[in-house]
Amino acid sequence: MSSSNAAEREVIVRSAGVELAGSLTLPDPAAGLVLFAHGSGSSRFSRRNRYVASVLVEAQLATLLFDLLTSAEERIDELDRSLRFDIHLLRRRLIGAIDWAGSQPELNGLPIGLFGASTGAAAAIAAAAARPDPVKAVVSRGGRPDLAAEALPLVRSPTLFLVGAQDIEVLELNRQAAARLIAPHALQVVPGATHLFEEPGTLEQAAQLARDWFFKHLSGARLNDS
């Protein structure tokens, strides 16, 4: 998943009183750090998120893919699906991961972006509202921003909504969410794509759009804040 000048290693993210397994890829130099919040029923091994992460790494953006649930919680969720839609829990875990990243010397205060898919997008929006200083950009892919409706007007980070043209219901939810944002934002509809971006070329297009959004808003962010 890494470019020739990027180091990838497994990490333990201490967040909200639990330890979460993660994979950190750090190019040298890095223009920013993108944390991934996976969708319902997924994990840090999500094939789609790992592909997007590889595109970001090639653009000199560090990436952190991590599990939002512990192993024990994942076993519970597999049985009753009770945790994958617990946005308040996922939000706390993501906020904890943002704080953890900010405490790591090797990350050296990199500006942070959040990439959320499905229910993870709701967690990303809520976490961005809670941590406006470190979080400089948000991208939602096939997201459910309606599940974080109360946080939308509080977000200050430039936010990109990526939605498949064939994902009709979610597209409408994203349009409604975008209308509630005060922060700079854009809605990009990917032609031919359904909810999971499984159609040929659609995930590649989404990854390129995410890359461009993050690079625009993360590169130079530290300079602008200094």
PDB file of C-alpha atoms in Angstrom:
ATOM      1  CA  MET A   1       0.000   0.000   0.000  1.00  0.00           C
ATOM      2  CA  SER A   2       3.004   2.281   0.276  1.00  0.00           C
ATOM      3  CA  SER A   3       5.172   4.204  -2.141  1.00  0.00           C
ATOM      4  CA  SER A   4       8.903   3.589  -2.338  1.00  0.00           C
ATOM      5  CA  ASN A   5       9.699   6.258   0.248  1.00  0.00           C
ATOM      6  CA  ALA A   6       6.933   5.377   2.734  1.00  0.00           C
ATOM      7  CA  ALA A   7       7.272   3.295   5.884  1.00  0.00           C
ATOM      8  CA  GLU A   8       4.293   1.188   6.989  1.00  0.00           C
ATOM      9  CA  ARG A   9       3.924  -0.340  10.440  1.00  0.00           C
ATOM     10  CA  GLU A  10       1.313  -1.660  12.815  1.00  0.00           C
ATOM     11  CA  VAL A  11       0.414   0.574  15.761  1.00  0.00           C
ATOM     12  CA  ILE A  12      -1.810   0.500  18.811  1.00  0.00           C
ATOM     13  CA  VAL A  13      -4.068   3.536  18.998  1.00  0.00           C
ATOM     14  CA  ARG A  14      -5.042   4.363  22.567  1.00  0.00           C
ATOM     15  CA  SER A  15      -8.438   5.983  22.304  1.00  0.00           C
ATOM     16  CA  ALA A  16     -11.256   6.605  24.782  1.00  0.00           C
ATOM     17  CA  GLY A  17      -9.940   4.056  27.261  1.00  0.00           C
ATOM     18  CA  VAL A  18      -9.370   1.199  24.815  1.00  0.00           C
ATOM     19  CA  GLU A  19      -6.558  -0.009  22.563  1.00  0.00           C
ATOM     20  CA  LEU A  20      -7.341  -0.217  18.851  1.00  0.00           C
ATOM     21  CA  ALA A  21      -5.213  -1.929  16.209  1.00  0.00           C
ATOM     22  CA  GLY A  22      -4.054   0.259  13.348  1.00  0.00           C
ATOM     23  CA  SER A  23      -1.800   0.510  10.304  1.00  0.00           C
ATOM     24  CA  LEU A  24       0.224   3.702   9.897  1.00  0.00           C
ATOM     25  CA  THR A  25       1.925   4.555   6.601  1.00  0.00           C
ATOM     26  CA  LEU A  26       4.271   7.536   6.715  1.00  0.00           C
ATOM     27  CA  PRO A  27       5.881   8.961   3.583  1.00  0.00           C
ATOM     28  CA  ASP A  28       8.992  11.116   3.878  1.00  0.00           C
ATOM     29  CA  PRO A  29       8.223  13.950   3.694  1.00  0.00           C
ATOM     30  CA  ALA A  30       4.522  13.913   4.571  1.00  0.00           C
ATOM     31  CA  ALA A  31       2.201  16.812   3.726  1.00  0.00           C
ATOM     32  CA  GLY A  32      -0.492  15.685   6.162  1.00  0.00           C
ATOM     33  CA  LEU A  33      -2.119  12.719   7.877  1.00  0.00           C
ATOM     34  CA  VAL A  34      -5.468  11.167   6.910  1.00  0.00           C
ATOM     35  CA  LEU A  35      -7.346   9.050   9.450  1.00  0.00           C
ATOM     36  CA  PHE A  36      -9.812   6.525   8.030  1.00  0.00           C
ATOM     37  CA  ALA A  37     -13.159   5.801   9.690  1.00  0.00           C
ATOM     38  CA  HIS A  38     -14.483   2.623   8.076  1.00  0.00           C
ATOM     39  CA  GLY A  39     -18.118   1.837   7.449  1.00  0.00           C
ATOM     40  CA  SER A  40     -20.489  -0.500   9.230  1.00  0.00           C
ATOM     41  CA  GLY A  41     -19.308  -4.093   9.451  1.00  0.00           C
ATOM     42  CA  SER A  42     -15.847  -3.266   8.111  1.00  0.00           C
ATOM     43  CA  SER A  43     -12.354  -2.882   9.622  1.00  0.00           C
ATOM     44  CA  ARG A  44      -8.888  -1.479   8.945  1.00  0.00           C
ATOM     45  CA  PHE A  45      -8.520  -4.211   6.324  1.00  0.00           C
ATOM     46  CA  SER A  46     -11.274  -2.717   4.141  1.00  0.00           C
ATOM     47  CA  ARG A  47     -10.149  -3.313   0.550  1.00  0.00           C
ATOM     48  CA  ARG A  48     -11.709  -0.073  -0.662  1.00  0.00           C
ATOM     49  CA  ASN A  49     -10.226   2.097   2.069  1.00  0.00           C
ATOM     50  CA  ARG A  50      -6.811   0.519   1.629  1.00  0.00           C
ATOM     51  CA  TYR A  51      -6.926   1.318  -2.059  1.00  0.00           C
ATOM     52  CA  VAL A  52      -7.835   4.949  -1.347  1.00  0.00           C
ATOM     53  CA  ALA A  53      -5.053   5.085   1.243  1.00  0.00           C
ATOM     54  CA  SER A  54      -2.528   3.860  -1.329  1.00  0.00           C
ATOM     55  CA  VAL A  55      -3.496   6.710  -3.657  1.00  0.00           C
ATOM     56  CA  LEU A  56      -3.059   9.217  -0.823  1.00  0.00           C
ATOM     57  CA  VAL A  57       0.348   7.815   0.122  1.00  0.00           C
ATOM     58  CA  GLU A  58       1.542   8.253  -3.454  1.00  0.00           C
ATOM     59  CA  ALA A  59       0.636  11.937  -3.023  1.00  0.00           C
ATOM     60  CA  GLN A  60       2.869  12.169   0.095  1.00  0.00           C
ATOM     61  CA  LEU A  61      -0.015  11.977   2.565  1.00  0.00           C
ATOM     62  CA  ALA A  62       0.403   9.764   5.628  1.00  0.00           C
ATOM     63  CA  THR A  63      -2.505   7.437   6.398  1.00  0.00           C
ATOM     64  CA  LEU A  64      -3.842   5.734   9.515  1.00  0.00           C
ATOM     65  CA  LEU A  65      -6.319   2.908   9.081  1.00  0.00           C
ATOM     66  CA  PHE A  66      -7.521   1.561  12.416  1.00  0.00           C
ATOM     67  CA  ASP A  67     -10.320  -0.495  13.890  1.00  0.00           C
ATOM     68  CA  LEU A  68     -13.078   1.521  15.519  1.00  0.00           C
ATOM     69  CA  LEU A  69     -14.086  -1.476  17.649  1.00  0.00           C
ATOM     70  CA  THR A  70     -12.071  -3.821  19.842  1.00  0.00           C
ATOM     71  CA  SER A  71     -11.942  -7.533  18.992  1.00  0.00           C
ATOM     72  CA  ALA A  72     -14.518  -8.297  21.687  1.00  0.00           C
ATOM     73  CA  GLU A  73     -16.824  -5.557  20.412  1.00  0.00           C
ATOM     74  CA  GLU A  74     -16.492  -6.824  16.844  1.00  0.00           C
ATOM     75  CA  ARG A  75     -17.683 -10.261  17.977  1.00  0.00           C
ATOM     76  CA  ILE A  76     -20.708  -8.678  19.631  1.00  0.00           C
ATOM     77  CA  ASP A  77     -21.435  -6.553  16.573  1.00  0.00           C
ATOM     78  CA  GLU A  78     -21.274  -9.586  14.276  1.00  0.00           C
ATOM     79  CA  LEU A  79     -24.091 -11.126  16.296  1.00  0.00           C
ATOM     80  CA  ASP A  80     -26.488  -8.218  16.737  1.00  0.00           C
ATOM     81  CA  ARG A  81     -25.084  -5.279  14.720  1.00  0.00           C
ATOM     82  CA  SER A  82     -25.591  -3.112  17.786  1.00  0.00           C
ATOM     83  CA  LEU A  83     -22.361  -1.111  17.596  1.00  0.00           C
ATOM     84  CA  ARG A  84     -21.828  -0.294  13.928  1.00  0.00           C
ATOM     85  CA  PHE A  85     -24.540   2.364  14.065  1.00  0.00           C
ATOM     86  CA  ASP A  86     -23.518   3.718  17.482  1.00  0.00           C
ATOM     87  CA  ILE A  87     -22.274   7.029  16.089  1.00  0.00           C
ATOM     88  CA  HIS A  88     -21.558   8.475  19.545  1.00  0.00           C
ATOM     89  CA  LEU A  89     -19.221   5.563  20.293  1.00  0.00           C
ATOM     90  CA  LEU A  90     -17.514   5.789  16.893  1.00  0.00           C
ATOM     91  CA  ARG A  91     -17.160   9.557  17.326  1.00  0.00           C
ATOM     92  CA  ARG A  92     -15.418   9.123  20.695  1.00  0.00           C
ATOM     93  CA  ARG A  93     -13.043   6.566  19.222  1.00  0.00           C
ATOM     94  CA  LEU A  94     -12.179   8.805  16.275  1.00  0.00           C
ATOM     95  CA  ILE A  95     -11.652  11.845  18.502  1.00  0.00           C
ATOM     96  CA  GLY A  96      -9.363   9.724  20.650  1.00  0.00           C
ATOM     97  CA  ALA A  97      -7.416   8.687  17.551  1.00  0.00           C
ATOM     98  CA  ILE A  98      -7.035  12.340  16.517  1.00  0.00           C
ATOM     99  CA  ASP A  99      -5.671  13.163  19.966  1.00  0.00           C
ATOM    100  CA  TRP A 100      -3.380  10.109  19.868  1.00  0.00           C
ATOM    101  CA  ALA A 101      -1.968  11.168  16.500  1.00  0.00           C
ATOM    102  CA  GLY A 102      -1.307  14.637  17.838  1.00  0.00           C
ATOM    103  CA  SER A 103       0.768  13.170  20.666  1.00  0.00           C
ATOM    104  CA  GLN A 104       3.062  11.084  18.418  1.00  0.00           C
ATOM    105  CA  PRO A 105       6.477  12.719  17.874  1.00  0.00           C
ATOM    106  CA  GLU A 106       6.950  11.008  14.502  1.00  0.00           C
ATOM    107  CA  LEU A 107       3.825  12.681  13.171  1.00  0.00           C
ATOM    108  CA  ASN A 108       5.180  16.055  14.295  1.00  0.00           C
ATOM    109  CA  GLY A 109       1.895  17.916  14.389  1.00  0.00           C
ATOM    110  CA  LEU A 110       0.859  17.049  10.814  1.00  0.00           C
ATOM    111  CA  PRO A 111      -2.422  18.654   9.719  1.00  0.00           C
ATOM    112  CA  ILE A 112      -5.146  16.019   9.849  1.00  0.00           C
ATOM    113  CA  GLY A 113      -7.771  14.935   7.363  1.00  0.00           C
ATOM    114  CA  LEU A 114     -10.615  12.505   8.020  1.00  0.00           C
ATOM    115  CA  PHE A 115     -11.903  10.024   5.438  1.00  0.00           C
ATOM    116  CA  GLY A 116     -15.183   8.366   6.374  1.00  0.00           C
ATOM    117  CA  ALA A 117     -17.172   5.718   4.508  1.00  0.00           C
ATOM    118  CA  SER A 118     -20.829   4.893   5.199  1.00  0.00           C
ATOM    119  CA  THR A 119     -21.456   5.226   8.963  1.00  0.00           C
ATOM    120  CA  GLY A 120     -17.789   6.159   9.407  1.00  0.00           C
ATOM    121  CA  ALA A 121     -18.547   9.396   7.565  1.00  0.00           C
ATOM    122  CA  ALA A 122     -20.976  10.376  10.318  1.00  0.00           C
ATOM    123  CA  ALA A 123     -18.265   9.722  12.902  1.00  0.00           C
ATOM    124  CA  ALA A 124     -15.816  11.807  10.834  1.00  0.00           C
ATOM    125  CA  ILE A 125     -18.193  14.763  10.635  1.00  0.00           C
ATOM    126  CA  ALA A 126     -18.933  14.638  14.357  1.00  0.00           C
ATOM    127  CA  ALA A 127     -15.230  14.335  15.211  1.00  0.00           C
ATOM    128  CA  ALA A 128     -14.339  17.244  12.911  1.00  0.00           C
ATOM    129  CA  ALA A 129     -16.876  19.402  14.723  1.00  0.00           C
ATOM    130  CA  ALA A 130     -15.288  18.450  18.052  1.00  0.00           C
ATOM    131  CA  ARG A 131     -11.662  18.979  16.922  1.00  0.00           C
ATOM    132  CA  PRO A 132     -11.726  21.966  14.526  1.00  0.00           C
ATOM    133  CA  ASP A 133      -8.076  22.954  15.081  1.00  0.00           C
ATOM    134  CA  PRO A 134      -6.205  19.795  14.019  1.00  0.00           C
ATOM    135  CA  VAL A 135      -8.779  18.611  11.455  1.00  0.00           C
ATOM    136  CA  LYS A 136      -8.269  20.593   8.256  1.00  0.00           C
ATOM    137  CA  ALA A 137     -10.370  18.556   5.808  1.00  0.00           C
ATOM    138  CA  VAL A 138     -13.033  15.840   5.649  1.00  0.00           C
ATOM    139  CA  VAL A 139     -14.018  13.474   2.836  1.00  0.00           C
ATOM    140  CA  SER A 140     -17.157  11.334   2.968  1.00  0.00           C
ATOM    141  CA  ARG A 141     -17.474   8.402   0.521  1.00  0.00           C
ATOM    142  CA  GLY A 142     -20.962   6.975   0.224  1.00  0.00           C
ATOM    143  CA  GLY A 143     -21.479   8.454   3.669  1.00  0.00           C
ATOM    144  CA  ARG A 144     -24.406   8.802   6.020  1.00  0.00           C
ATOM    145  CA  PRO A 145     -23.933  12.395   7.216  1.00  0.00           C
ATOM    146  CA  ASP A 146     -27.569  12.436   8.290  1.00  0.00           C
ATOM    147  CA  LEU A 147     -26.528  10.275  11.262  1.00  0.00           C
ATOM    148  CA  ALA A 148     -24.481  13.245  12.533  1.00  0.00           C
ATOM    149  CA  ALA A 149     -27.069  15.895  11.701  1.00  0.00           C
ATOM    150  CA  GLU A 150     -26.553  17.889  14.908  1.00  0.00           C
ATOM    151  CA  ALA A 151     -22.827  18.266  14.180  1.00  0.00           C
ATOM    152  CA  LEU A 152     -23.135  19.517  10.594  1.00  0.00           C
ATOM    153  CA  PRO A 153     -23.565  23.244  11.394  1.00  0.00           C
ATOM    154  CA  LEU A 154     -20.593  23.054  13.784  1.00  0.00           C
ATOM    155  CA  VAL A 155     -18.078  21.707  11.255  1.00  0.00           C
ATOM    156  CA  ARG A 156     -15.393  24.210  10.210  1.00  0.00           C
ATOM    157  CA  SER A 157     -13.270  21.859   8.088  1.00  0.00           C
ATOM    158  CA  PRO A 158     -13.682  21.946   4.290  1.00  0.00           C
ATOM    159  CA  THR A 159     -15.798  18.886   3.507  1.00  0.00           C
ATOM    160  CA  LEU A 160     -16.169  16.843   0.314  1.00  0.00           C
ATOM    161  CA  PHE A 161     -19.126  14.512  -0.202  1.00  0.00           C
ATOM    162  CA  LEU A 162     -18.485  11.708  -2.712  1.00  0.00           C
ATOM    163  CA  VAL A 163     -21.622   9.835  -3.751  1.00  0.00           C
ATOM    164  CA  GLY A 164     -22.417   7.377  -6.518  1.00  0.00           C
ATOM    165  CA  ALA A 165     -24.909   8.607  -9.093  1.00  0.00           C
ATOM    166  CA  GLN A 166     -26.855   5.352  -8.711  1.00  0.00           C
ATOM    167  CA  ASP A 167     -26.968   5.570  -4.916  1.00  0.00           C
ATOM    168  CA  ILE A 168     -30.189   7.560  -5.096  1.00  0.00           C
ATOM    169  CA  GLU A 169     -31.310   7.603  -1.455  1.00  0.00           C
ATOM    170  CA  VAL A 170     -27.850   8.325  -0.055  1.00  0.00           C
ATOM    171  CA  LEU A 171     -27.309  11.021  -2.679  1.00  0.00           C
ATOM    172  CA  GLU A 172     -30.381  12.868  -1.451  1.00  0.00           C
ATOM    173  CA  LEU A 173     -29.234  12.520   2.174  1.00  0.00           C
ATOM    174  CA  ASN A 174     -25.877  14.004   1.196  1.00  0.00           C
ATOM    175  CA  ARG A 175     -27.505  16.905  -0.620  1.00  0.00           C
ATOM    176  CA  GLN A 176     -29.527  17.698   2.482  1.00  0.00           C
ATOM    177  CA  ALA A 177     -26.423  17.448   4.671  1.00  0.00           C
ATOM    178  CA  ALA A 178     -24.392  19.722   2.396  1.00  0.00           C
ATOM    179  CA  ALA A 179     -27.126  22.350   2.636  1.00  0.00           C
ATOM    180  CA  ARG A 180     -26.652  22.436   6.428  1.00  0.00           C
ATOM    181  CA  LEU A 181     -22.912  23.005   6.309  1.00  0.00           C
ATOM    182  CA  ILE A 182     -21.461  26.442   6.963  1.00  0.00           C
ATOM    183  CA  ALA A 183     -17.917  25.251   6.187  1.00  0.00           C
ATOM    184  CA  PRO A 184     -16.600  25.242   2.596  1.00  0.00           C
ATOM    185  CA  HIS A 185     -17.864  22.094   0.922  1.00  0.00           C
ATOM    186  CA  ALA A 186     -18.499  20.315  -2.362  1.00  0.00           C
ATOM    187  CA  LEU A 187     -20.670  17.433  -3.524  1.00  0.00           C
ATOM    188  CA  GLN A 188     -19.154  15.247  -6.219  1.00  0.00           C
ATOM    189  CA  VAL A 189     -21.391  12.683  -7.903  1.00  0.00           C
ATOM    190  CA  VAL A 190     -19.464   9.793  -9.448  1.00  0.00           C
ATOM    191  CA  PRO A 191     -21.195   8.629 -12.663  1.00  0.00           C
ATOM    192  CA  GLY A 192     -22.282   5.005 -12.748  1.00  0.00           C
ATOM    193  CA  ALA A 193     -21.364   4.288  -9.139  1.00  0.00           C
ATOM    194  CA  THR A 194     -23.605   2.550  -6.629  1.00  0.00           C
ATOM    195  CA  HIS A 195     -23.175   2.665  -2.857  1.00  0.00           C
ATOM    196  CA  LEU A 196     -19.981   0.582  -2.627  1.00  0.00           C
ATOM    197  CA  PHE A 197     -18.273   1.998  -5.745  1.00  0.00           C
ATOM    198  CA  GLU A 198     -17.851  -1.512  -7.148  1.00  0.00           C
ATOM    199  CA  GLU A 199     -18.304  -0.537 -10.790  1.00  0.00           C
ATOM    200  CA  PRO A 200     -15.150  -0.371 -12.951  1.00  0.00           C
ATOM    201  CA  GLY A 201     -13.267   2.892 -12.526  1.00  0.00           C
ATOM    202  CA  THR A 202     -15.587   4.402  -9.933  1.00  0.00           C
ATOM    203  CA  LEU A 203     -13.456   3.764  -6.848  1.00  0.00           C
ATOM    204  CA  GLU A 204     -10.412   5.050  -8.739  1.00  0.00           C
ATOM    205  CA  GLN A 205     -12.258   8.284  -9.522  1.00  0.00           C
ATOM    206  CA  ALA A 206     -13.378   8.665  -5.907  1.00  0.00           C
ATOM    207  CA  ALA A 207      -9.821   8.095  -4.680  1.00  0.00           C
ATOM    208  CA  GLN A 208      -8.441  10.745  -7.034  1.00  0.00           C
ATOM    209  CA  LEU A 209     -11.061  13.272  -5.932  1.00  0.00           C
ATOM    210  CA  ALA A 210     -10.264  12.550  -2.277  1.00  0.00           C
ATOM    211  CA  ARG A 211      -6.539  12.874  -2.954  1.00  0.00           C
ATOM    212  CA  ASP A 212      -6.953  16.259  -4.603  1.00  0.00           C
ATOM    213  CA  TRP A 213      -9.209  17.542  -1.796  1.00  0.00           C
ATOM    214  CA  PHE A 214      -6.865  16.466   0.968  1.00  0.00           C
ATOM    215  CA  PHE A 215      -3.745  17.703  -0.771  1.00  0.00           C
ATOM    216  CA  LYS A 216      -5.350  21.089  -1.401  1.00  0.00           C
ATOM    217  CA  HIS A 217      -6.419  21.573   2.217  1.00  0.00           C
ATOM    218  CA  LEU A 218      -3.620  19.774   4.107  1.00  0.00           C
ATOM    219  CA  SER A 219      -0.467  20.753   2.264  1.00  0.00           C
ATOM    220  CA  GLY A 220       0.582  24.142   3.584  1.00  0.00           C
ATOM    221  CA  ALA A 221      -1.938  24.022   6.452  1.00  0.00           C
ATOM    222  CA  ARG A 222       0.815  23.994   9.070  1.00  0.00           C
ATOM    223  CA  LEU A 223       2.500  26.954   7.378  1.00  0.00           C
ATOM    224  CA  ASN A 224      -0.760  28.869   7.302  1.00  0.00           C
ATOM    225  CA  ASP A 225      -1.338  28.208  11.002  1.00  0.00           C
ATOM    226  CA  SER A 226       2.145  29.330  12.057  1.00  0.00           C
TER     227      SER A 226
END
